[in-house]
PDB file of C-alpha atoms in Angstrom:
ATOM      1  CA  UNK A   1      72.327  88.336  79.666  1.00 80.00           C
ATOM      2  CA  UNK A   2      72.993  92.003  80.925  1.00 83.00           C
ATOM      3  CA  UNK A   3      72.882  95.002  78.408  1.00 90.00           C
ATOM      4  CA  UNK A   4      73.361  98.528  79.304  1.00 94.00           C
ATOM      5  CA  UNK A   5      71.500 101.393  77.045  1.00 94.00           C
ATOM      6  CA  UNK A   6      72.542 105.189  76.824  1.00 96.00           C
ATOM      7  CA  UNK A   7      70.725 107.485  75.038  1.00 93.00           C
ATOM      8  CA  UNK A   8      71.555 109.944  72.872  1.00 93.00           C
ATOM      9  CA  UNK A   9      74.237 108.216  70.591  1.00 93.00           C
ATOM     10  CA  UNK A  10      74.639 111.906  69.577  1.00 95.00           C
ATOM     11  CA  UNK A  11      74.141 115.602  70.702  1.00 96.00           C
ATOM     12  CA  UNK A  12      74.654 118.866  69.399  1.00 97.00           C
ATOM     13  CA  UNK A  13      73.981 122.076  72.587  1.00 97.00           C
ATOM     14  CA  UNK A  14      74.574 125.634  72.884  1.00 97.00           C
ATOM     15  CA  UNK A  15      76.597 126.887  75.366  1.00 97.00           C
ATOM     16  CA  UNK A  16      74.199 127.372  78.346  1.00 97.00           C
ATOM     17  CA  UNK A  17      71.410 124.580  77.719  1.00 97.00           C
ATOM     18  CA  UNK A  18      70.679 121.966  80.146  1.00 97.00           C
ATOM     19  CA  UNK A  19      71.813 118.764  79.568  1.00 96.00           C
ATOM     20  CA  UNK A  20      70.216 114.850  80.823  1.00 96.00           C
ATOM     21  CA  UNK A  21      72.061 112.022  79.239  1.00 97.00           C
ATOM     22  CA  UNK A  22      70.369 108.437  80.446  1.00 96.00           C
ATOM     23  CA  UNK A  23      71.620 104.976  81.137  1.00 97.00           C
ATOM     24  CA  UNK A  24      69.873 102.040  82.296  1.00 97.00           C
ATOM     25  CA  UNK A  25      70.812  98.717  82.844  1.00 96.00           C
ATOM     26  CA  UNK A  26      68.805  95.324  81.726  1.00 94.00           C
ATOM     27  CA  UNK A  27      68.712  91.912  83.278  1.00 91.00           C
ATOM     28  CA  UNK A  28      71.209  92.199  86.572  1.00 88.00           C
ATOM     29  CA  UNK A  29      70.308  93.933  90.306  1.00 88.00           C
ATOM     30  CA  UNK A  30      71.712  96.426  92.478  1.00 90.00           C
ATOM     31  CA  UNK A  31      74.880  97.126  89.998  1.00 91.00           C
ATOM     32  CA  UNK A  32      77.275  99.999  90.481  1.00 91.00           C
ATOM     33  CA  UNK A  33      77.086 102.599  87.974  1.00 94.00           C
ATOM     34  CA  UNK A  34      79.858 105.250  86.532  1.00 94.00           C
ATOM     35  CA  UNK A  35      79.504 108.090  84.188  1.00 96.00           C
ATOM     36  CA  UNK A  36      83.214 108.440  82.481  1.00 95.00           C
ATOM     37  CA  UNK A  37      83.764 111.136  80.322  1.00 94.00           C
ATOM     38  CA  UNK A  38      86.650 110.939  77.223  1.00 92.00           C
ATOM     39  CA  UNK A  39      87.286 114.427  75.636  1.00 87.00           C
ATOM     40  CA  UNK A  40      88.745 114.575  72.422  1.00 81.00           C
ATOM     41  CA  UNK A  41      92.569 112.852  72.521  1.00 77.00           C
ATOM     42  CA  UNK A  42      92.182 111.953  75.882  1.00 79.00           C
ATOM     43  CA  UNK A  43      91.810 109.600  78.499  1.00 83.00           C
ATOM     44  CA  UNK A  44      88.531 108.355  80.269  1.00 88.00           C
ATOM     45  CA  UNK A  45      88.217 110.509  83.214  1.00 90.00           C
ATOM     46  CA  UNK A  46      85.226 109.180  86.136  1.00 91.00           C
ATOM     47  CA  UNK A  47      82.861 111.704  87.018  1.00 94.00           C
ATOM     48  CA  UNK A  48      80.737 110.060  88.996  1.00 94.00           C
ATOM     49  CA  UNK A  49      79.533 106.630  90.597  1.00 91.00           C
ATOM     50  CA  UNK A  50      77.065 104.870  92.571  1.00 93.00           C
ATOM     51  CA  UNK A  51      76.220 101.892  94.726  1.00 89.00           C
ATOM     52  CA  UNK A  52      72.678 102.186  95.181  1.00 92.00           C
ATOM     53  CA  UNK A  53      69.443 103.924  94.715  1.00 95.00           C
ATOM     54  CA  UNK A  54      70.282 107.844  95.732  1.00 92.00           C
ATOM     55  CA  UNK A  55      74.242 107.377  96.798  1.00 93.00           C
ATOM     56  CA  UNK A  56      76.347 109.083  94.185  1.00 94.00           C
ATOM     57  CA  UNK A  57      79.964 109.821  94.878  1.00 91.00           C
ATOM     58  CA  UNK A  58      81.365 112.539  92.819  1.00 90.00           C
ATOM     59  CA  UNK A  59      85.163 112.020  91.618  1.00 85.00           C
ATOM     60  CA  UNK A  60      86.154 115.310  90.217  1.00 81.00           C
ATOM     61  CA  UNK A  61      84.442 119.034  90.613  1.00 72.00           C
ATOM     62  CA  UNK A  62      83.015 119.854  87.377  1.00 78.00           C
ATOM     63  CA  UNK A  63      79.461 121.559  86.018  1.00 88.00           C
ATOM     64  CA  UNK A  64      77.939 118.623  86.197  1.00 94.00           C
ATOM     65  CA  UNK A  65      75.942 116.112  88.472  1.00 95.00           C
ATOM     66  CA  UNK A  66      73.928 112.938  88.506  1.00 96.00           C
ATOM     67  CA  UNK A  67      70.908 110.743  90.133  1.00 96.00           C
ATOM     68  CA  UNK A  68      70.222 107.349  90.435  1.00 97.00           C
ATOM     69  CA  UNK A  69      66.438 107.222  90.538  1.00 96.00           C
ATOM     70  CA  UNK A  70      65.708 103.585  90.134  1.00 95.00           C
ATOM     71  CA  UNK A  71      67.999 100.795  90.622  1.00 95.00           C
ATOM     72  CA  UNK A  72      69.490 100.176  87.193  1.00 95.00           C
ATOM     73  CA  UNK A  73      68.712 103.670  85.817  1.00 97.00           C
ATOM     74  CA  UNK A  74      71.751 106.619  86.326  1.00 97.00           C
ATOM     75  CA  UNK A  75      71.290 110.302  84.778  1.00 97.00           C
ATOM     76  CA  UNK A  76      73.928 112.955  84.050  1.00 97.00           C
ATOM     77  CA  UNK A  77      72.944 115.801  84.283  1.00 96.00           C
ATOM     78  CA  UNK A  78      73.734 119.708  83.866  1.00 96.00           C
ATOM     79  CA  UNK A  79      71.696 123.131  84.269  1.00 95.00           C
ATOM     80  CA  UNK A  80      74.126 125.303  82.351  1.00 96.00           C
ATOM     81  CA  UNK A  81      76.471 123.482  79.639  1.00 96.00           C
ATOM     82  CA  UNK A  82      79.961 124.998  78.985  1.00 95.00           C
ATOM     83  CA  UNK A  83      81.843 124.478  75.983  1.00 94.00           C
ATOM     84  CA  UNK A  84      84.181 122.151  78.280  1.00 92.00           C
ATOM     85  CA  UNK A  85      81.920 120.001  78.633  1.00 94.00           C
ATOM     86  CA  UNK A  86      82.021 118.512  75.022  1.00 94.00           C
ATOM     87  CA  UNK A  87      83.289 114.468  74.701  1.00 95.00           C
ATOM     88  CA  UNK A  88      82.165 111.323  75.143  1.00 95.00           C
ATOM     89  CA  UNK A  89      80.106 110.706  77.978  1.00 97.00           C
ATOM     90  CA  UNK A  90      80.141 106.675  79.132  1.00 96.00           C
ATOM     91  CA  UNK A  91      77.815 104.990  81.258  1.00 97.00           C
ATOM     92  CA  UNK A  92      79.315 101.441  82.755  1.00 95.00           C
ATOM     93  CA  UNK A  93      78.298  98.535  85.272  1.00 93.00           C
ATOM     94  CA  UNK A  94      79.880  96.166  87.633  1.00 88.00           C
ATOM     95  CA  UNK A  95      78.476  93.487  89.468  1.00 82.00           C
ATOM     96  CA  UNK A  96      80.115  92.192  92.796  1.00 71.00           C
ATOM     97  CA  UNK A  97      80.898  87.896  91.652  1.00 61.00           C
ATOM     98  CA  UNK A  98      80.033  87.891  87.941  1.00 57.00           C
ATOM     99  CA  UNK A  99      83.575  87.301  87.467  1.00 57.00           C
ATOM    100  CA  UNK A 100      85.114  84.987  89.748  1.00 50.00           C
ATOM    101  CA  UNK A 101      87.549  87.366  90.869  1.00 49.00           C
ATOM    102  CA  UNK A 102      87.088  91.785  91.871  1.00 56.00           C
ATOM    103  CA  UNK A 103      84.896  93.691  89.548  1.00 74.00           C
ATOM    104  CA  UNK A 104      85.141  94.235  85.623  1.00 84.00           C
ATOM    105  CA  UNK A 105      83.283  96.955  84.585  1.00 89.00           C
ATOM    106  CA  UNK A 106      81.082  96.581  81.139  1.00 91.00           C
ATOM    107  CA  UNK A 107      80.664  99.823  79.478  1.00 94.00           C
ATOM    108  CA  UNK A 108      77.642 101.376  77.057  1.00 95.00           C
ATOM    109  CA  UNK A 109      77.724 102.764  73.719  1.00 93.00           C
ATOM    110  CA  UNK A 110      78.176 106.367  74.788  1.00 95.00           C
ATOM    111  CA  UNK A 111      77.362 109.416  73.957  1.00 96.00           C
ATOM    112  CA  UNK A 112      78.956 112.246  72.075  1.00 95.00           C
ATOM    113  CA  UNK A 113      78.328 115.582  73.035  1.00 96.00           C
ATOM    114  CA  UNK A 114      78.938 119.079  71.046  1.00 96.00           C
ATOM    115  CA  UNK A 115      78.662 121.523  73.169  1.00 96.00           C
ATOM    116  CA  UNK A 116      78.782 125.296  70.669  1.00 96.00           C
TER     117      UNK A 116
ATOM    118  CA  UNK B   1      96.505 104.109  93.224  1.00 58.00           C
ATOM    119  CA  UNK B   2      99.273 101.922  91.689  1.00 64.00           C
ATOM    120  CA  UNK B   3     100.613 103.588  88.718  1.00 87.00           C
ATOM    121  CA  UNK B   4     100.938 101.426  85.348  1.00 93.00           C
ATOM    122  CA  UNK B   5     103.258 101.883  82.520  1.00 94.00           C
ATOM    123  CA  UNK B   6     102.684 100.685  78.835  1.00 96.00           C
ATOM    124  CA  UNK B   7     104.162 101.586  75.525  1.00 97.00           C
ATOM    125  CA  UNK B   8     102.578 104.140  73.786  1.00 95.00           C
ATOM    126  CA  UNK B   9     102.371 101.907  70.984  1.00 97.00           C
ATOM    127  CA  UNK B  10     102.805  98.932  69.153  1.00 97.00           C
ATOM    128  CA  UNK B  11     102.087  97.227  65.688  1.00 97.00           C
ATOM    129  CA  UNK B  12     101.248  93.684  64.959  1.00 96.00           C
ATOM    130  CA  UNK B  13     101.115  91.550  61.478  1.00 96.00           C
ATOM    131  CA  UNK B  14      97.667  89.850  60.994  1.00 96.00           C
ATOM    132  CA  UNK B  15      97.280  86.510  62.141  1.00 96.00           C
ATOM    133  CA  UNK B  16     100.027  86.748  64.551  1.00 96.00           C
ATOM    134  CA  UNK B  17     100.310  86.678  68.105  1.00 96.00           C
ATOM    135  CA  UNK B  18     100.282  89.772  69.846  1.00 97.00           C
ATOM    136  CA  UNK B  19     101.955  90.538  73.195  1.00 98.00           C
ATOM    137  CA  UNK B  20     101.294  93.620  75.244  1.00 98.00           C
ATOM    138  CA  UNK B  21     103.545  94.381  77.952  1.00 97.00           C
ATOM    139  CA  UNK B  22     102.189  96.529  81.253  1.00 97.00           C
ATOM    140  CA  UNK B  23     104.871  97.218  84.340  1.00 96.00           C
ATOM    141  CA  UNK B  24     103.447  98.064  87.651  1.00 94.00           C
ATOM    142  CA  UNK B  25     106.287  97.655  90.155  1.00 93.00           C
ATOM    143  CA  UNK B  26     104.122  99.218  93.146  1.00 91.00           C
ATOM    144  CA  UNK B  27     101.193  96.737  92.391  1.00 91.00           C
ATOM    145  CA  UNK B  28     100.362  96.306  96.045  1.00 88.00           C
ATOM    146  CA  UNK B  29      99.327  92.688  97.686  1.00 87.00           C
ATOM    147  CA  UNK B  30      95.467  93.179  96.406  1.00 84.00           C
ATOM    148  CA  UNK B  31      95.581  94.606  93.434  1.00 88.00           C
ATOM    149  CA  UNK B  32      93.907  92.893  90.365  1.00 89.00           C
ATOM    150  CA  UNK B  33      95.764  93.523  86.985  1.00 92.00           C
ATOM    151  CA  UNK B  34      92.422  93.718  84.564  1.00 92.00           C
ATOM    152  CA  UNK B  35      92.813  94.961  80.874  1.00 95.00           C
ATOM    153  CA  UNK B  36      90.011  96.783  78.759  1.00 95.00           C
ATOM    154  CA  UNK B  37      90.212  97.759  74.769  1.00 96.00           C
ATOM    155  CA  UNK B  38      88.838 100.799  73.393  1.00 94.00           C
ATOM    156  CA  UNK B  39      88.153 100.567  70.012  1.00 93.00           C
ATOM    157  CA  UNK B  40      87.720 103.547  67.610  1.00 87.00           C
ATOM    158  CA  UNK B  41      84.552 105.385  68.780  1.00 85.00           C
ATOM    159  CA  UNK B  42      82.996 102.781  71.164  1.00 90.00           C
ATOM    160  CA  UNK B  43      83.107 102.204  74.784  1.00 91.00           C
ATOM    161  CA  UNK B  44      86.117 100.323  76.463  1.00 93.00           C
ATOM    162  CA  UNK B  45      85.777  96.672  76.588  1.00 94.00           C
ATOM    163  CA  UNK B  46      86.616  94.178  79.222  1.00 92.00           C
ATOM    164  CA  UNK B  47      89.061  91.738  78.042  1.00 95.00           C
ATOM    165  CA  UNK B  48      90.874  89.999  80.620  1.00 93.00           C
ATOM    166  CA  UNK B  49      91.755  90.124  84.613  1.00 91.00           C
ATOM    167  CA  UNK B  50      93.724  88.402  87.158  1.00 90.00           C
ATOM    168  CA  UNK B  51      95.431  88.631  90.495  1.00 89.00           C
ATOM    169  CA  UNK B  52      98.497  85.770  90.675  1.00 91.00           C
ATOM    170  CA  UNK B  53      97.867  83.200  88.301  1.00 90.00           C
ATOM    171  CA  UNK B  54      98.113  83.243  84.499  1.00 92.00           C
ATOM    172  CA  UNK B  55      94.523  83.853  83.070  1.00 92.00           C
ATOM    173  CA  UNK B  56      92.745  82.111  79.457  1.00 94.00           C
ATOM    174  CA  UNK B  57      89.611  83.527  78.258  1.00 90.00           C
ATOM    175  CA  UNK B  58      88.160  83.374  74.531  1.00 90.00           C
ATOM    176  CA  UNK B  59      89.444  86.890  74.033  1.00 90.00           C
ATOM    177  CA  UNK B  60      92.898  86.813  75.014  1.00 95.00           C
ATOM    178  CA  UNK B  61      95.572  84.806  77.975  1.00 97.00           C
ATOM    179  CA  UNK B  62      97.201  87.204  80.433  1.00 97.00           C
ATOM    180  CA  UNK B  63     100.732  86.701  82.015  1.00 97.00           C
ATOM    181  CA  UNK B  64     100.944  87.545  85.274  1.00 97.00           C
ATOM    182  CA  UNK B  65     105.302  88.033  86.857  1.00 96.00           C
ATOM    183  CA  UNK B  66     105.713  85.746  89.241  1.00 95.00           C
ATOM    184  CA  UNK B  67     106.630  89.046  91.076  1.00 95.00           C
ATOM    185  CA  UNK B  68     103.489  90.298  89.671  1.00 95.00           C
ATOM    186  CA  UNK B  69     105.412  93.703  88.771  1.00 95.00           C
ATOM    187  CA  UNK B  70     104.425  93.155  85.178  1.00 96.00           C
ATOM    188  CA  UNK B  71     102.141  91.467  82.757  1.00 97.00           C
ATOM    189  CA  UNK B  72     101.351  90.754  79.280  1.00 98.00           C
ATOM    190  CA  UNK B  73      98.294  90.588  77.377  1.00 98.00           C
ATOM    191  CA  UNK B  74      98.696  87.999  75.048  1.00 98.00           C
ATOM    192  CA  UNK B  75      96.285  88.071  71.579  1.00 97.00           C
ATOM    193  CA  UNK B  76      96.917  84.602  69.716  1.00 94.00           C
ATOM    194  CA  UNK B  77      96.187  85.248  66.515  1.00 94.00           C
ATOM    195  CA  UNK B  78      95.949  88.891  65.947  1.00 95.00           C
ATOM    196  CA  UNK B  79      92.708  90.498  62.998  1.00 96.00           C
ATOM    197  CA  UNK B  80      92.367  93.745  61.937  1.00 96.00           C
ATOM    198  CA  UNK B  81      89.238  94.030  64.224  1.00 94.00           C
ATOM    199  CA  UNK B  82      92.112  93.876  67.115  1.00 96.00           C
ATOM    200  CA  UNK B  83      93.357  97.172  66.608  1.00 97.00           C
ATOM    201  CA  UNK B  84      92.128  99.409  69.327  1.00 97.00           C
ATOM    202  CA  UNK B  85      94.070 100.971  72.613  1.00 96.00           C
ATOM    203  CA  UNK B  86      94.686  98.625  75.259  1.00 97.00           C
ATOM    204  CA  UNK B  87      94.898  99.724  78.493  1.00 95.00           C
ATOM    205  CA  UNK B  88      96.364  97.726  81.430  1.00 95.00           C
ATOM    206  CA  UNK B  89      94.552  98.771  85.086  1.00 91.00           C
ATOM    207  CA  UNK B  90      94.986  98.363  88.522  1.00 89.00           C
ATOM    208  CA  UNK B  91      92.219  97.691  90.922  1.00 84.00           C
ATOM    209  CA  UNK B  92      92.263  97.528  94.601  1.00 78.00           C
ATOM    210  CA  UNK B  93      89.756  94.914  95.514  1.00 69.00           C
ATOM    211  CA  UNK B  94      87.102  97.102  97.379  1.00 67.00           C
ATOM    212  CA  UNK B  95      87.752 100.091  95.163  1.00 70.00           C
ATOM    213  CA  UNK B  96      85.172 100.222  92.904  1.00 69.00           C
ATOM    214  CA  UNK B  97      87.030 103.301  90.488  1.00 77.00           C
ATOM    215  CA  UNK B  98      89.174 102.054  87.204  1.00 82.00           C
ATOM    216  CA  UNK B  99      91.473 104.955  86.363  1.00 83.00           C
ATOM    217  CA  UNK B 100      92.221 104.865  83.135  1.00 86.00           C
ATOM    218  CA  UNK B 101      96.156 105.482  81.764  1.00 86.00           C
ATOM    219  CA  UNK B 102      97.021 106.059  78.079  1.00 87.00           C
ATOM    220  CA  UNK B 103      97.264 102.861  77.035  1.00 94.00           C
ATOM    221  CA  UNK B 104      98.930 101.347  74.276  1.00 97.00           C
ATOM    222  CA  UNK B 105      97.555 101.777  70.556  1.00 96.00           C
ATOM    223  CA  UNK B 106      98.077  98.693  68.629  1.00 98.00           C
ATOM    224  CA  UNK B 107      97.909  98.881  65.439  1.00 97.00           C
ATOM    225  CA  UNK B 108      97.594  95.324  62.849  1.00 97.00           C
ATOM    226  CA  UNK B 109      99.163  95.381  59.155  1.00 96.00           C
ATOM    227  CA  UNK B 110      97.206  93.249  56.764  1.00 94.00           C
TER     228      UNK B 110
END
């Protein structure tokens, strides 16, 4: 069966740090990934997704970015935080056919981010 | 995108059905109507999708209008771990981006 990990659960920056939030995917190949990000009272908003190794498409201009370095592995990234960047950061998969009809997307634990 | 509308929200006595009604009147030709949860501080969940025909999973049966300009979630037999915000999507076969609407927060009365 398919899990997806994200690590931190938690985090707790100043204003200015860098920032690498990590996802990974277990036991499916070649998914697309997404990094959504809910801040507080609001709707999921996508940042960013990907259909392969190095192609990330970027949904809204913002402070941060991301990589795909291996297959099942996506990282969000930032060099400089802002407070604006606080919420909950979301990692999520879908897999072309493992549901007999378009794609559902399965998403991770997430993380929560304090930026101070 | 197609634009869906849902209540803002709803409330449901335990162990009874639940249904959750979604309009999209622009739902274009190959759209799928899928529906996630969000429970309190966790990720959304996939519940339930489907493009003409009425759906069943262990979860929850969706309604599709023979129109298709609306839909219902349906929960059978509702629990307290039910209460969460549902939200009712539209995705364009090909288009790999869910955008997420307010959804509807249901809440269950013991």
């Amino acid at each position: 069966s398919q899990t997806i990990h994200q690590w931190p659960a938690t985090l707790v920056q100043p204003v200015g740090s860098p920032l690498s939030l990590e996802c990974t995917v277990e036991g499916t190949s070649n998914p697309n990934l997404y990094w959504y990000r809910q801040a507080a009272g609001r709707g999921l908003q996508l940042l960013f997704y990907s259909v392969g190794i190095g192609q990330i498409s970027s949904e809204v201009p913002q402070n941060l970015s991301a990589s795909r370095p291996q297959d099942r592995q996506f990282i969000l990234s930032s060099k400089k935080l802002l407070l604006s960047d606080s919420g909950f950061y979301l990692c999520a998969w879908s897999v072309l056919g493992l549901t007999p009809s378009g794609r559902a997307q399965f998403f991770g634990p997430g993380t929560r981010l304090t930026v101070l | 995108d197609a634009k869906t509308t849902q209540p803002n929200s709803m409330e449901s006595n335990e162990e009874e059905p639940v249904h959750l009604p979604c309009n999209h009147s622009t739902i274009s030709g190959t759209d799928y109507i899928h529906w996630y949860r969000q429970l309190p501080s966790q990720g959304p969940e996939y519940v339930i999708h489907g493009l003409t025909s009425n759906v069943n999973n262990r979860m929850a049966s969706l309604a599709i209008a023979e129109d298709r300009k609306s839909s219902t979630l349906i929960l059978h037999r509702a629990t307290l771990r039910d209460a969460a915000v549902y939200y009712c999507i539209l995705l364009n076969f090909g288009n790999e981006k869910l955008t997420f609407g307010t959804g509807t927060r249901l809440t269950i009365i013991p």
